[in-house]
mmCIF file of C-alpha atoms in Angstrom:
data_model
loop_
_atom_site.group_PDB
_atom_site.id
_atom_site.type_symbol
_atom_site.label_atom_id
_atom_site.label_comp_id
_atom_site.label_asym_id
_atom_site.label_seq_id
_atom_site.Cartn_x
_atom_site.Cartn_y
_atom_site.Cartn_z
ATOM 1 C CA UNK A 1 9.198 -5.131 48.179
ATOM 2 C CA UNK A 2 12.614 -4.286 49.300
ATOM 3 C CA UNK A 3 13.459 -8.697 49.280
ATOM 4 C CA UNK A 4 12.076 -8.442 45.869
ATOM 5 C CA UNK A 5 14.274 -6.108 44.771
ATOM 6 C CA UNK A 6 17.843 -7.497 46.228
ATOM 7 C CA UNK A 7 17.281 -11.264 45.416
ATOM 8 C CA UNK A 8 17.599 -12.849 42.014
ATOM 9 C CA UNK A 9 15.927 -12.265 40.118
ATOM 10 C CA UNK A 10 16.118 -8.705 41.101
ATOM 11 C CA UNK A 11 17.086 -5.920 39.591
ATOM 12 C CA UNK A 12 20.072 -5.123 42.436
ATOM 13 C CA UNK A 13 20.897 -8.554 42.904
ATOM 14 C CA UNK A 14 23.957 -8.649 40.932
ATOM 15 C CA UNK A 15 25.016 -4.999 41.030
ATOM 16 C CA UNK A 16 25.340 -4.543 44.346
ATOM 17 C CA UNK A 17 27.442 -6.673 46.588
ATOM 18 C CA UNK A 18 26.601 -7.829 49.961
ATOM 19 C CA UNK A 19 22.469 -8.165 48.959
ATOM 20 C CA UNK A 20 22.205 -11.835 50.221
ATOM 21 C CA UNK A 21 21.087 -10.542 53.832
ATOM 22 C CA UNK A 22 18.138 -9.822 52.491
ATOM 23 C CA UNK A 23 17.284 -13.636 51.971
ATOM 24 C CA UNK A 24 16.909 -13.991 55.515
ATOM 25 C CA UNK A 25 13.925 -13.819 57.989
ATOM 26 C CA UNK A 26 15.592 -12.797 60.942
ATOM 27 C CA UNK A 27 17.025 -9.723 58.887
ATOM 28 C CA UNK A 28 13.951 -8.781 57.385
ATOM 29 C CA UNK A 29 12.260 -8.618 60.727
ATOM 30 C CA UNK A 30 14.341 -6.959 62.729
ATOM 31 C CA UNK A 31 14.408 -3.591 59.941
ATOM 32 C CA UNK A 32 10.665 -4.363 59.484
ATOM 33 C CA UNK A 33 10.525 -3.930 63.715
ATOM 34 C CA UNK A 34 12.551 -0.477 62.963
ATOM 35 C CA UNK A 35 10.871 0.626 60.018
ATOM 36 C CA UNK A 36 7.282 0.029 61.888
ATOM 37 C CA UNK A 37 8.717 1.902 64.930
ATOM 38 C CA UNK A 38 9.892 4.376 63.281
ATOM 39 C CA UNK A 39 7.121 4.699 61.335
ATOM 40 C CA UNK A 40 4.606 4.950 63.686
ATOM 41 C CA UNK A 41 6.844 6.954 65.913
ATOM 42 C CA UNK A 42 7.067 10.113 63.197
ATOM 43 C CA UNK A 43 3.308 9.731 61.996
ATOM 44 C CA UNK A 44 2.096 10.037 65.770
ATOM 45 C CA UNK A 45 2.787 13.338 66.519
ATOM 46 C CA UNK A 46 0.788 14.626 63.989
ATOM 47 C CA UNK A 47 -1.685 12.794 64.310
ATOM 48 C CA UNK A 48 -2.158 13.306 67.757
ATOM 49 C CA UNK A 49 -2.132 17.237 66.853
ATOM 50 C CA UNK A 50 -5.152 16.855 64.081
ATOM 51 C CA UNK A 51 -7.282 14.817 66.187
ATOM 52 C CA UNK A 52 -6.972 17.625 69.182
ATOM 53 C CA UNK A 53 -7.828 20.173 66.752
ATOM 54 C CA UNK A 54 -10.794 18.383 65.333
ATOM 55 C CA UNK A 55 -11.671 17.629 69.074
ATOM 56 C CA UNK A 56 -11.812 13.714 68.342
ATOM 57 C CA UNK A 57 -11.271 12.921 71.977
ATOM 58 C CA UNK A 58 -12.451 9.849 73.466
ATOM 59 C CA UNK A 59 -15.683 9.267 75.149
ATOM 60 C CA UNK A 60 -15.465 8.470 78.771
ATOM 61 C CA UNK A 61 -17.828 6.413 80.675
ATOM 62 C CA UNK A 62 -19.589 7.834 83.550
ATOM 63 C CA UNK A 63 -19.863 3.939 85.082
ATOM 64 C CA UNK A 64 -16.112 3.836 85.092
ATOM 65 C CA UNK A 65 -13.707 4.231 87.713
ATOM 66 C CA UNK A 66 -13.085 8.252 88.812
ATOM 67 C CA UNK A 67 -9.673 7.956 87.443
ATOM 68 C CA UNK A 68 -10.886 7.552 83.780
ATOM 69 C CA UNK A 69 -12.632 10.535 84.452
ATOM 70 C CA UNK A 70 -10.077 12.449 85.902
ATOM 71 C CA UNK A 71 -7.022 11.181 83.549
ATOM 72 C CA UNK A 72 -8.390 10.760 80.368
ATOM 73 C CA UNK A 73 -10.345 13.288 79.287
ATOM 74 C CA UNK A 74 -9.052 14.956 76.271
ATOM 75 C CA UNK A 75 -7.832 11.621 75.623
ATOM 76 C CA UNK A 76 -7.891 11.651 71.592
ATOM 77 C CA UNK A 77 -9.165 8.372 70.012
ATOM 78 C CA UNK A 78 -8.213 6.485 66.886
ATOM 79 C CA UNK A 79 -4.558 6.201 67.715
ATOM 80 C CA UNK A 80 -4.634 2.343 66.647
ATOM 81 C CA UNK A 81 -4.255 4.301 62.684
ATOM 82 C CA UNK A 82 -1.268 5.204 63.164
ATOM 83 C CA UNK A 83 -0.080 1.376 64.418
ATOM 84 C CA UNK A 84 -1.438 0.016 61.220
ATOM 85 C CA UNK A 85 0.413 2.197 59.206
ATOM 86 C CA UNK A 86 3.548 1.545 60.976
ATOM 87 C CA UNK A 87 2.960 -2.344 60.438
ATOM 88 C CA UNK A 88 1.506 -1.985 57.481
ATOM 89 C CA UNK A 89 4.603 -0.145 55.657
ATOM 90 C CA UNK A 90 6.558 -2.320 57.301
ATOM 91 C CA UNK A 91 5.401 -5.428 56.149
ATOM 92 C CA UNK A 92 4.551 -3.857 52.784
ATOM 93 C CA UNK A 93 8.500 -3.313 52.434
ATOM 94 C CA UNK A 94 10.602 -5.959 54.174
ATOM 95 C CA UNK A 95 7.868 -9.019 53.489
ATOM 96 C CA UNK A 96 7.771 -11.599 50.786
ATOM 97 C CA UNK A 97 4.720 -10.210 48.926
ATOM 98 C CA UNK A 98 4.586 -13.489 46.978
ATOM 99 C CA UNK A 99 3.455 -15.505 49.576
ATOM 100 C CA UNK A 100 -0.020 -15.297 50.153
ATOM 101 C CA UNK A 101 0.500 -16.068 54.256
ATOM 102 C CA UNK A 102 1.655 -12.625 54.067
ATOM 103 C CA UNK A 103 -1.230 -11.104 52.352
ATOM 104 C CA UNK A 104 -3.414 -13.076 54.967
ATOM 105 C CA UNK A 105 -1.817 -12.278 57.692
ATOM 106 C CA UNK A 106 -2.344 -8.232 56.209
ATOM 107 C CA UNK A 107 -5.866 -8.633 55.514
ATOM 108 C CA UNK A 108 -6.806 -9.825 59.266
ATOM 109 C CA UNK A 109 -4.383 -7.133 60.600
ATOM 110 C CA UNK A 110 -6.580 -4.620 58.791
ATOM 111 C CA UNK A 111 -10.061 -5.727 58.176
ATOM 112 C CA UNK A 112 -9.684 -5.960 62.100
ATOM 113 C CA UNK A 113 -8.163 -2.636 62.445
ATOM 114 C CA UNK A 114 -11.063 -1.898 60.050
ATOM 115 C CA UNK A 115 -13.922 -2.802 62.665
ATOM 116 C CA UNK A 116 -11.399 -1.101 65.373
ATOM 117 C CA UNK A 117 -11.871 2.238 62.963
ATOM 118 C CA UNK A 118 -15.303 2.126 62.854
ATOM 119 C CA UNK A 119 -16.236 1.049 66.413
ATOM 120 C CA UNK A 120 -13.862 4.720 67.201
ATOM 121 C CA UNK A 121 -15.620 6.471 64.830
ATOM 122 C CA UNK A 122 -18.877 5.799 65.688
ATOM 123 C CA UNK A 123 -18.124 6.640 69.556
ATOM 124 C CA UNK A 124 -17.178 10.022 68.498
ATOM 125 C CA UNK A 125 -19.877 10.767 65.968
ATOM 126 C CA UNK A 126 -22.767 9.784 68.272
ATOM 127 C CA UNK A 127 -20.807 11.312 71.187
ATOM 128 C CA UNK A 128 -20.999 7.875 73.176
ATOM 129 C CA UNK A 129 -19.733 5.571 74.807
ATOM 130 C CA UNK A 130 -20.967 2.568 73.146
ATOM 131 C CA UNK A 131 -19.401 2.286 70.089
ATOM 132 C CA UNK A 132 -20.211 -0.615 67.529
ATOM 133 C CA UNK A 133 -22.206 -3.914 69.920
ATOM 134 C CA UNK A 134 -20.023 -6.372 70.750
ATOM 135 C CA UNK A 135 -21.843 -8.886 68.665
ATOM 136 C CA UNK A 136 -21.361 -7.189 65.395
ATOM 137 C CA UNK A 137 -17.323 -7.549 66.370
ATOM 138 C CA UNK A 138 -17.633 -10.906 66.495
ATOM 139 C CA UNK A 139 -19.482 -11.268 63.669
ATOM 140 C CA UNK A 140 -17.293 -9.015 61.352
ATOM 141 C CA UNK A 141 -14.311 -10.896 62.763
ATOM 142 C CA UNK A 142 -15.645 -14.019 62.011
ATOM 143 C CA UNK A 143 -15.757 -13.058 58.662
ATOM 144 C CA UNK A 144 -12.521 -11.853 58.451
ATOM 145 C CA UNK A 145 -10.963 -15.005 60.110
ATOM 146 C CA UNK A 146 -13.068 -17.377 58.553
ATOM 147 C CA UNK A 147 -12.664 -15.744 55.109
ATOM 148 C CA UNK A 148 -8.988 -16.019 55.209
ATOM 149 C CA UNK A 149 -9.329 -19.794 56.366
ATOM 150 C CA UNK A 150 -11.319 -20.754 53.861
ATOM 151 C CA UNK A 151 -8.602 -19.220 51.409
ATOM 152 C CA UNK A 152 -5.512 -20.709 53.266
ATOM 153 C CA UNK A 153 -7.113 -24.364 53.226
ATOM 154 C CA UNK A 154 -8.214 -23.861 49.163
ATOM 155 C CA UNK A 155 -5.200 -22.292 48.694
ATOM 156 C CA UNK A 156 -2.812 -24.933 47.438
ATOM 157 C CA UNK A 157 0.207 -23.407 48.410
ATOM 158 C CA UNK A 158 -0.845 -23.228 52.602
ATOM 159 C CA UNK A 159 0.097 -26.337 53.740
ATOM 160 C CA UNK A 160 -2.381 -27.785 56.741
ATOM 161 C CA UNK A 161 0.395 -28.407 58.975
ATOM 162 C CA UNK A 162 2.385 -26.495 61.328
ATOM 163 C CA UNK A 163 5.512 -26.176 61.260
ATOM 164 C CA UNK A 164 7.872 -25.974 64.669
ATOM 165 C CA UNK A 165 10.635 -23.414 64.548
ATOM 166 C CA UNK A 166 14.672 -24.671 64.864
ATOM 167 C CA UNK A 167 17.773 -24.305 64.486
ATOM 168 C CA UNK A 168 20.257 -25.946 61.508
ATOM 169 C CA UNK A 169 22.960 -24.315 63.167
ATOM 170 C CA UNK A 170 24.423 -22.436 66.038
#
């Protein structure tokens, strides 16, 4: 959003001086690495607090080693949320949104945060261990993966090669 809005033809792109860093990949990534820290760093906290009020704490295994049952109980669960927000704010402000390797690369990152979610959330409503089977992962992934493949490959703007990072100049 932000690259949309500081390079021609956007609306800042003229008024304000000094906007060309914005072109620039390495730029872009290293305030979308601060904004998702940052991001995830302030929604945490909170987080943390409402799922140890609701008692959302993840289930332990009994099979496990006596350290897991020592150390983690209390342990609150669905902390990969508050990652994927982070990331996703991120990449929602310092990306290209009109590339669609971006908008693939999104849709992975949450449809498999997604299964993540629910495989949580199911531990904690049945009050076990289990979770969603491993096979239904792999299937839902699959899906995912092979869902975005199919649209990178009929997608005329994802070329099939790959391309090998350089340097023009040092």
């Amino acid at each position: 959003m932000i690259y949309h809005l500081f390079i021609e033809p956007g609306p800042l792109a003229d008024i304000l001086p000094g906007t060309n860093v914005f072109k620039y990949l390495s730029f872009r990534t290293a305030w979308g690495l601060i904004t998702a820290l940052v991001t995830a760093y302030l929604v945490f906290p909170p987080f943390i607090h409402w799922m140890r009020q609701q008692k959302m704490n993840q289930i332990i295994r009994s099979d496990g080693p006596e350290s897991h049952l020592l150390n983690k109980i209390g342990t609150p669960t669905l902390g990969g949320v508050c990652i994927l927000f982070g990331v996703s704010v991120a990449t929602l402000l310092w990306a290209r949104l009109d590339t669609p390797a971006t908008w693939m690369a999104l849709i992975v990152m949450l449809g498999y945060g997604a299964i993540g979610f629910y495989d949580d959330w199911r531990k904690v409503m049945y009050q076990s261990a289990d979770g969603l089977a491993g096979r239904w992962k792999l299937v839902l992934q699959t899906l995912i993966g092979g869902g975005v493949v199919a649209w990178a490959y009929g997608s005329s703007t994802i070329d099939a090669t790959l391309p090998v990072p350089r340097f023009t100049t040092v």
